[in-house]
Tab-separated table of C-alpha atoms in Angstrom:
chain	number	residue	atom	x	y	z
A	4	UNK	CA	93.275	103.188	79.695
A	5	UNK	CA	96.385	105.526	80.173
A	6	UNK	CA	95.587	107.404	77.192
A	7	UNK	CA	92.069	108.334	77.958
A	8	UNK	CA	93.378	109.445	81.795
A	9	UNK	CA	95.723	111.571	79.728
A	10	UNK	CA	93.600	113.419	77.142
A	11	UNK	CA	91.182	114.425	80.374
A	12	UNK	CA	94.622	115.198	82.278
A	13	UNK	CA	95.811	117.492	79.761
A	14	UNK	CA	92.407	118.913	79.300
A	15	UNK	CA	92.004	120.054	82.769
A	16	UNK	CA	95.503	121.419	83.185
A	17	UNK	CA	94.791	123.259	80.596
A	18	UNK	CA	91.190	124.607	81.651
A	19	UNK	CA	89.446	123.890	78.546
A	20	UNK	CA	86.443	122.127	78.709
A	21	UNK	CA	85.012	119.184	75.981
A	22	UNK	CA	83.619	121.223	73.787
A	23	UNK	CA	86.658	123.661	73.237
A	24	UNK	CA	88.778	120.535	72.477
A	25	UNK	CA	86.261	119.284	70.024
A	26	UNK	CA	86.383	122.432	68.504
A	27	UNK	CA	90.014	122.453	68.386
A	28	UNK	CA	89.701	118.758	66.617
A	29	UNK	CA	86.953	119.147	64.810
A	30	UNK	CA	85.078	116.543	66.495
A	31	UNK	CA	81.469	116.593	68.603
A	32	UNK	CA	81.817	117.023	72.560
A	33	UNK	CA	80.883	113.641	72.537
A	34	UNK	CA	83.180	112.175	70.945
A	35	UNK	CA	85.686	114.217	73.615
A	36	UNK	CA	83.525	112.845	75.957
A	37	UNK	CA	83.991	108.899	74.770
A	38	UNK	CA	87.522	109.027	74.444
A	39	UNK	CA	88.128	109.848	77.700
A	40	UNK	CA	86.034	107.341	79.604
A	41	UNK	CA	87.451	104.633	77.367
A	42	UNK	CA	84.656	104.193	74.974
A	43	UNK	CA	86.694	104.827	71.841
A	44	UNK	CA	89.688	105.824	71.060
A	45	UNK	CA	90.929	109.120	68.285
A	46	UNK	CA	92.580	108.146	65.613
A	47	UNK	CA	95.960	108.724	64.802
A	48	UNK	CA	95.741	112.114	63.169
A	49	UNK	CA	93.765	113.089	66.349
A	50	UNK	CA	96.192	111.526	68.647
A	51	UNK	CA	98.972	113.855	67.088
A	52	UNK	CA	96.967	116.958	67.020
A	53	UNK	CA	95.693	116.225	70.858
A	54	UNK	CA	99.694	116.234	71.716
A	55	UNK	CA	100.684	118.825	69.451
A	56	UNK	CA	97.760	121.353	70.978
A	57	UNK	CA	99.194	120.462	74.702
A	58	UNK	CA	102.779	120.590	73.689
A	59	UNK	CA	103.219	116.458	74.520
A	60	UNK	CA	104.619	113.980	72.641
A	61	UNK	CA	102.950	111.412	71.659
A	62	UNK	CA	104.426	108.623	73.937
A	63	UNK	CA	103.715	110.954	77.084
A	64	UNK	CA	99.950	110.982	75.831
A	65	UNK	CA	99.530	107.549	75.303
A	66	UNK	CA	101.271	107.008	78.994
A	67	UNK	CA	104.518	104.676	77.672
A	68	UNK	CA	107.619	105.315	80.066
A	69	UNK	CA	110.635	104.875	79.063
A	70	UNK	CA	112.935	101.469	80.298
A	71	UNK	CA	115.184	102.055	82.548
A	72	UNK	CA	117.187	98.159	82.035
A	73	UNK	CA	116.728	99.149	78.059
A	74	UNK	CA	118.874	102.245	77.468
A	75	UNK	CA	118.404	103.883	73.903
A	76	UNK	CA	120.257	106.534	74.534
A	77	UNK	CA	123.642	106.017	74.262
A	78	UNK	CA	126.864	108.286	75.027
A	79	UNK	CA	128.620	109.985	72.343
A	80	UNK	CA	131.591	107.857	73.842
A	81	UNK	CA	129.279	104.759	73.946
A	82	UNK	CA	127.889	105.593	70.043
A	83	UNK	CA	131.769	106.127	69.113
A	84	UNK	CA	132.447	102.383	70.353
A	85	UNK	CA	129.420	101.042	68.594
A	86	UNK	CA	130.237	102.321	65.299
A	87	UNK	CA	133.676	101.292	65.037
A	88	UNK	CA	132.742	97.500	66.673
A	89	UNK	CA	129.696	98.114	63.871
A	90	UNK	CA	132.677	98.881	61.116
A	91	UNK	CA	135.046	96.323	61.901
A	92	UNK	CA	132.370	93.528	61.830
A	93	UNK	CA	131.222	94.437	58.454
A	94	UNK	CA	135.151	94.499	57.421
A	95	UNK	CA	135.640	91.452	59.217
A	96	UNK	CA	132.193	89.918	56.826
A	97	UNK	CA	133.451	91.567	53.612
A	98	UNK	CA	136.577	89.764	53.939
């Protein structure tokens, strides 16, 4: 549901209407018009052109939030540590 809330979110912000999106996509107003009411959803070639055209990504257009207790960005410090715990493991295998 969160991306059809978001294609009509970033459509309004931006002040187009249906039809200049379609036209942007290449798709009827229609179709505009389904996707956002949850009646079908674009493909994934539309999905990236939708974000591209309003400068999102495509995790902030499908409405996925980051983790907070999974961290996936790690520290240079914290990367450093990995890699050489990484190294000597492999060492420690080879061996």
């Amino acid at each position: 549901m969160k991306l059809a809330e978001n294609i009509a979110k970033y459509r309004n912000a931006a002040g187009e209407t249906q039809g200049q999106l379609a036209e942007v996509l290449g798709v009827s107003n229609r179709t505009i018009s389904k996707w956002e009411n949850a009646e079908g959803e674009p493909d994934a070639a539309a999905m990236m052109k939708i974000a591209e055209h309003y400068g999102a990504t495509l995790d902030e257009l499908c409405g996925f939030e980051a983790k907070t207790e999974n961290k996936a960005a790690l520290t240079p410090d914290e990367a450093g540590f990995s890699l050489v715990v990484v190294l000597a493991l492999d060492q420690a295998v080879q061996a």
